[in-house]
Amino acid sequence: MTVMTASLSERWHALLTRCGATVDPEPYARDLLARWAEPQRRYHTTAHLRAVLDRIDELAGHAEDPDAVRLAAWFHDAVYRPDRSENEERSAALACRALREAGLPEPLVHEVARLIRLTVTHHPAPGDHNGEVLCDADLAVLGSPPDHYVAYTAAIRDEYDFVPPDAFREGRTEILHHLLALPALYRTAEAHERYDAQARANMQAELRELAP
């Protein structure tokens, strides 16, 4: 069985074991998967988690510590409330607490928390190979085929259905301009080649749709 065809629970068990956990991984798997299945989620679901993990597996050769990146992916949206702005910080705190309880080494815990916080900006520093892989995997959806991208944007809008249309349009436009203004949308050569052109076309098309 390949990593990408294993169930999420199996992938978590294998990952935590490889990283040196001294406790049973199962309770942590149940808690994390329950978080990723919360009812307020429309895009940030277990499907997104699986997609990010799959992309990390594809880009793992670029990372200095692929398992640290995988752990960060598991926790990066584990705390997710669309009406709050501190999700990444709370997710990083959850990761620190859980991974310390699981007996993982402190340098690994710190790296996972750092990577989670990096998903606020998706702007890793030059040479931050772990950060590049996590950010590229998280943003890979932007380079989806147009029909998949439209489904992604619809799911995002559903998550923010409490936001009035004008306010959502303004906020979403700001996010898209931020992404398009990054020095590089994708930092690994593989992700850049695979996703960059389509991602830019998708976002420009969305901006045209959002224009008043």
mmCIF file of C-alpha atoms in Angstrom:
data_model
loop_
_atom_site.group_PDB
_atom_site.id
_atom_site.type_symbol
_atom_site.label_atom_id
_atom_site.label_comp_id
_atom_site.label_asym_id
_atom_site.label_seq_id
_atom_site.Cartn_x
_atom_site.Cartn_y
_atom_site.Cartn_z
ATOM 1 C CA MET A 1 0.000 0.000 0.000
ATOM 2 C CA THR A 2 1.475 3.375 -0.986
ATOM 3 C CA VAL A 3 1.463 6.353 1.354
ATOM 4 C CA MET A 4 -1.036 8.265 -0.774
ATOM 5 C CA THR A 5 -3.575 5.419 -0.898
ATOM 6 C CA ALA A 6 -3.468 4.668 2.822
ATOM 7 C CA SER A 7 -6.305 5.996 4.961
ATOM 8 C CA LEU A 8 -5.715 9.224 6.834
ATOM 9 C CA SER A 9 -5.721 7.354 10.128
ATOM 10 C CA GLU A 10 -3.089 4.919 8.843
ATOM 11 C CA ARG A 11 -0.978 7.756 7.554
ATOM 12 C CA TRP A 12 -1.144 9.508 10.925
ATOM 13 C CA HIS A 13 -0.191 6.360 12.819
ATOM 14 C CA ALA A 14 2.804 5.736 10.556
ATOM 15 C CA LEU A 15 3.911 9.371 10.758
ATOM 16 C CA LEU A 16 3.721 9.683 14.513
ATOM 17 C CA THR A 17 5.516 6.366 14.950
ATOM 18 C CA ARG A 18 8.323 7.416 12.592
ATOM 19 C CA CYS A 19 8.714 10.653 14.520
ATOM 20 C CA GLY A 20 9.299 8.792 17.786
ATOM 21 C CA ALA A 21 5.981 9.002 19.596
ATOM 22 C CA THR A 22 5.932 7.302 22.967
ATOM 23 C CA VAL A 23 2.128 7.057 23.184
ATOM 24 C CA ASP A 24 -0.688 5.406 21.255
ATOM 25 C CA PRO A 25 -1.337 7.572 18.150
ATOM 26 C CA GLU A 26 -5.022 6.552 17.923
ATOM 27 C CA PRO A 27 -6.561 9.109 20.325
ATOM 28 C CA TYR A 28 -4.708 11.885 18.530
ATOM 29 C CA ALA A 29 -5.947 10.609 15.157
ATOM 30 C CA ARG A 30 -9.541 10.600 16.398
ATOM 31 C CA ASP A 31 -9.256 14.122 17.770
ATOM 32 C CA LEU A 32 -7.626 15.563 14.649
ATOM 33 C CA LEU A 33 -9.998 13.874 12.200
ATOM 34 C CA ALA A 34 -12.974 15.064 14.251
ATOM 35 C CA ARG A 35 -11.633 18.609 14.067
ATOM 36 C CA TRP A 36 -11.185 18.400 10.303
ATOM 37 C CA ALA A 37 -14.798 17.176 9.972
ATOM 38 C CA GLU A 38 -16.449 20.001 11.936
ATOM 39 C CA PRO A 39 -19.732 21.256 10.460
ATOM 40 C CA GLN A 40 -18.586 24.846 9.806
ATOM 41 C CA ARG A 41 -16.053 23.608 7.250
ATOM 42 C CA ARG A 42 -16.762 23.524 3.529
ATOM 43 C CA TYR A 43 -13.285 23.676 2.019
ATOM 44 C CA HIS A 44 -10.971 23.164 5.019
ATOM 45 C CA THR A 45 -12.096 19.551 5.432
ATOM 46 C CA THR A 46 -10.446 16.151 5.518
ATOM 47 C CA ALA A 47 -10.415 16.313 1.692
ATOM 48 C CA HIS A 48 -8.169 19.383 1.911
ATOM 49 C CA LEU A 49 -5.970 17.659 4.485
ATOM 50 C CA ARG A 50 -5.568 14.622 2.230
ATOM 51 C CA ALA A 51 -4.809 16.813 -0.789
ATOM 52 C CA VAL A 52 -2.101 18.734 1.095
ATOM 53 C CA LEU A 53 -0.541 15.517 2.375
ATOM 54 C CA ASP A 54 -0.547 14.078 -1.143
ATOM 55 C CA ARG A 55 1.197 17.154 -2.527
ATOM 56 C CA ILE A 56 3.774 16.998 0.282
ATOM 57 C CA ASP A 57 4.504 13.392 -0.647
ATOM 58 C CA GLU A 58 5.101 14.501 -4.235
ATOM 59 C CA LEU A 59 7.403 17.349 -3.161
ATOM 60 C CA ALA A 60 9.081 15.533 -0.250
ATOM 61 C CA GLY A 61 12.469 15.366 -1.970
ATOM 62 C CA HIS A 62 12.752 19.152 -1.687
ATOM 63 C CA ALA A 63 12.170 19.277 2.080
ATOM 64 C CA GLU A 64 14.878 18.986 4.706
ATOM 65 C CA ASP A 65 12.480 17.163 7.042
ATOM 66 C CA PRO A 66 9.418 15.873 5.137
ATOM 67 C CA ASP A 67 7.853 14.434 8.280
ATOM 68 C CA ALA A 68 7.988 17.802 10.040
ATOM 69 C CA VAL A 69 6.139 19.222 7.029
ATOM 70 C CA ARG A 70 3.582 16.404 7.195
ATOM 71 C CA LEU A 71 2.992 17.030 10.900
ATOM 72 C CA ALA A 72 2.489 20.728 10.169
ATOM 73 C CA ALA A 73 -0.036 19.837 7.478
ATOM 74 C CA TRP A 74 -2.046 17.741 9.930
ATOM 75 C CA PHE A 75 -2.282 20.674 12.335
ATOM 76 C CA HIS A 76 -2.221 23.721 10.038
ATOM 77 C CA ASP A 77 -6.013 24.106 9.950
ATOM 78 C CA ALA A 78 -6.860 21.852 12.886
ATOM 79 C CA VAL A 79 -8.349 24.879 14.616
ATOM 80 C CA TYR A 80 -10.567 26.577 12.066
ATOM 81 C CA ARG A 81 -13.262 29.135 12.741
ATOM 82 C CA PRO A 82 -14.003 31.320 9.696
ATOM 83 C CA ASP A 83 -15.138 34.167 11.959
ATOM 84 C CA ARG A 84 -11.792 34.365 13.792
ATOM 85 C CA SER A 85 -8.340 35.561 12.777
ATOM 86 C CA GLU A 86 -6.148 33.598 15.172
ATOM 87 C CA ASN A 87 -6.692 30.121 13.702
ATOM 88 C CA GLU A 88 -3.059 29.536 12.754
ATOM 89 C CA GLU A 89 -1.779 30.612 16.162
ATOM 90 C CA ARG A 90 -4.301 28.393 17.932
ATOM 91 C CA SER A 91 -3.447 25.514 15.591
ATOM 92 C CA ALA A 92 0.253 25.965 16.382
ATOM 93 C CA ALA A 93 -0.519 25.940 20.112
ATOM 94 C CA LEU A 94 -2.565 22.759 19.695
ATOM 95 C CA ALA A 95 0.304 21.126 17.814
ATOM 96 C CA CYS A 96 2.802 22.040 20.518
ATOM 97 C CA ARG A 97 0.588 20.643 23.242
ATOM 98 C CA ALA A 98 -0.282 17.424 21.404
ATOM 99 C CA LEU A 99 3.197 16.652 20.078
ATOM 100 C CA ARG A 100 4.807 17.241 23.456
ATOM 101 C CA GLU A 101 2.265 14.931 25.054
ATOM 102 C CA ALA A 102 3.121 12.362 22.373
ATOM 103 C CA GLY A 103 6.789 12.506 23.381
ATOM 104 C CA LEU A 104 8.204 14.053 20.220
ATOM 105 C CA PRO A 105 11.522 15.906 20.512
ATOM 106 C CA GLU A 106 11.337 19.600 21.263
ATOM 107 C CA PRO A 107 13.222 20.778 18.127
ATOM 108 C CA LEU A 108 10.652 18.963 15.978
ATOM 109 C CA VAL A 109 7.772 20.507 17.941
ATOM 110 C CA HIS A 110 9.236 23.987 17.409
ATOM 111 C CA GLU A 111 9.679 23.377 13.682
ATOM 112 C CA VAL A 112 6.108 22.176 13.275
ATOM 113 C CA ALA A 113 4.761 25.245 15.079
ATOM 114 C CA ARG A 114 6.929 27.530 12.960
ATOM 115 C CA LEU A 115 5.644 25.949 9.763
ATOM 116 C CA ILE A 116 2.010 26.262 10.833
ATOM 117 C CA ARG A 117 2.474 29.974 11.527
ATOM 118 C CA LEU A 118 4.039 30.358 8.083
ATOM 119 C CA THR A 119 0.690 29.542 6.481
ATOM 120 C CA VAL A 120 -0.569 32.973 7.551
ATOM 121 C CA THR A 121 1.481 34.608 4.774
ATOM 122 C CA HIS A 122 2.642 31.686 2.590
ATOM 123 C CA HIS A 123 5.917 33.599 2.257
ATOM 124 C CA PRO A 124 8.836 31.372 3.345
ATOM 125 C CA ALA A 125 12.285 32.898 3.553
ATOM 126 C CA PRO A 126 14.832 31.964 0.875
ATOM 127 C CA GLY A 127 16.312 28.577 1.696
ATOM 128 C CA ASP A 128 13.422 27.532 3.958
ATOM 129 C CA HIS A 129 12.876 24.247 2.159
ATOM 130 C CA ASN A 130 10.394 22.847 4.669
ATOM 131 C CA GLY A 131 8.364 26.032 4.456
ATOM 132 C CA GLU A 132 8.478 26.003 0.674
ATOM 133 C CA VAL A 133 7.050 22.500 0.507
ATOM 134 C CA LEU A 134 4.254 23.210 2.989
ATOM 135 C CA CYS A 135 3.235 26.461 1.300
ATOM 136 C CA ASP A 136 3.386 24.955 -2.193
ATOM 137 C CA ALA A 137 1.263 22.012 -1.064
ATOM 138 C CA ASP A 138 -1.278 24.281 0.628
ATOM 139 C CA LEU A 139 -1.551 26.560 -2.424
ATOM 140 C CA ALA A 140 -1.620 23.775 -5.020
ATOM 141 C CA VAL A 141 -5.417 24.085 -5.202
ATOM 142 C CA LEU A 142 -4.954 27.453 -6.891
ATOM 143 C CA GLY A 143 -3.439 25.656 -9.868
ATOM 144 C CA SER A 144 -6.329 23.217 -10.248
ATOM 145 C CA PRO A 145 -8.209 22.839 -13.545
ATOM 146 C CA PRO A 146 -10.741 25.672 -13.889
ATOM 147 C CA ASP A 147 -13.776 23.578 -12.908
ATOM 148 C CA HIS A 148 -12.037 22.389 -9.735
ATOM 149 C CA TYR A 149 -10.983 25.947 -8.959
ATOM 150 C CA VAL A 150 -14.576 27.151 -9.275
ATOM 151 C CA ALA A 151 -15.666 24.413 -6.847
ATOM 152 C CA TYR A 152 -12.920 25.513 -4.438
ATOM 153 C CA THR A 153 -14.015 29.156 -4.534
ATOM 154 C CA ALA A 154 -17.644 28.142 -4.012
ATOM 155 C CA ALA A 155 -16.649 26.126 -0.935
ATOM 156 C CA ILE A 156 -14.702 29.090 0.438
ATOM 157 C CA ARG A 157 -17.715 31.340 -0.067
ATOM 158 C CA ASP A 158 -19.897 28.798 1.765
ATOM 159 C CA GLU A 159 -17.511 28.879 4.737
ATOM 160 C CA TYR A 160 -17.942 32.642 4.865
ATOM 161 C CA ASP A 161 -21.682 32.731 4.240
ATOM 162 C CA PHE A 162 -22.082 34.961 7.327
ATOM 163 C CA VAL A 163 -20.101 37.726 5.574
ATOM 164 C CA PRO A 164 -22.111 40.206 3.475
ATOM 165 C CA PRO A 165 -21.380 39.990 -0.276
ATOM 166 C CA ASP A 166 -19.610 43.348 -0.549
ATOM 167 C CA ALA A 167 -17.368 42.644 2.433
ATOM 168 C CA PHE A 168 -16.548 39.165 1.147
ATOM 169 C CA ARG A 169 -15.726 40.544 -2.291
ATOM 170 C CA GLU A 170 -13.382 43.125 -0.770
ATOM 171 C CA GLY A 171 -11.633 40.610 1.482
ATOM 172 C CA ARG A 172 -11.284 37.952 -1.188
ATOM 173 C CA THR A 173 -9.923 40.508 -3.660
ATOM 174 C CA GLU A 174 -7.292 41.564 -1.121
ATOM 175 C CA ILE A 175 -6.213 37.949 -0.593
ATOM 176 C CA LEU A 176 -5.894 37.302 -4.323
ATOM 177 C CA HIS A 177 -3.846 40.458 -4.859
ATOM 178 C CA HIS A 178 -1.587 39.439 -1.954
ATOM 179 C CA LEU A 179 -0.990 36.023 -3.514
ATOM 180 C CA LEU A 180 -0.358 37.436 -6.973
ATOM 181 C CA ALA A 181 2.119 39.940 -5.501
ATOM 182 C CA LEU A 182 4.268 37.312 -3.767
ATOM 183 C CA PRO A 183 7.838 37.195 -5.141
ATOM 184 C CA ALA A 184 7.014 33.653 -6.228
ATOM 185 C CA LEU A 185 3.685 31.914 -5.827
ATOM 186 C CA TYR A 186 5.376 28.495 -5.787
ATOM 187 C CA ARG A 187 8.920 28.036 -4.516
ATOM 188 C CA THR A 188 9.776 24.502 -5.586
ATOM 189 C CA ALA A 189 10.607 23.989 -9.248
ATOM 190 C CA GLU A 190 8.164 21.107 -9.547
ATOM 191 C CA ALA A 191 5.206 23.007 -8.106
ATOM 192 C CA HIS A 192 6.042 26.114 -10.121
ATOM 193 C CA GLU A 193 6.094 24.147 -13.351
ATOM 194 C CA ARG A 194 2.936 22.222 -12.508
ATOM 195 C CA TYR A 195 0.718 24.914 -11.015
ATOM 196 C CA ASP A 196 1.945 28.484 -11.513
ATOM 197 C CA ALA A 197 0.532 29.387 -14.924
ATOM 198 C CA GLN A 198 -2.880 27.840 -14.218
ATOM 199 C CA ALA A 199 -3.024 29.382 -10.742
ATOM 200 C CA ARG A 200 -2.414 32.868 -12.092
ATOM 201 C CA ALA A 201 -5.021 32.381 -14.807
ATOM 202 C CA ASN A 202 -7.523 31.094 -12.243
ATOM 203 C CA MET A 203 -6.983 33.977 -9.845
ATOM 204 C CA GLN A 204 -7.152 36.602 -12.576
ATOM 205 C CA ALA A 205 -10.426 35.068 -13.764
ATOM 206 C CA GLU A 206 -11.782 35.156 -10.205
ATOM 207 C CA LEU A 207 -10.749 38.794 -9.829
ATOM 208 C CA ARG A 208 -12.707 39.627 -12.961
ATOM 209 C CA GLU A 209 -15.729 37.845 -11.492
ATOM 210 C CA LEU A 210 -15.345 39.722 -8.209
ATOM 211 C CA ALA A 211 -15.072 43.139 -9.836
ATOM 212 C CA PRO A 212 -18.156 45.290 -9.148
#
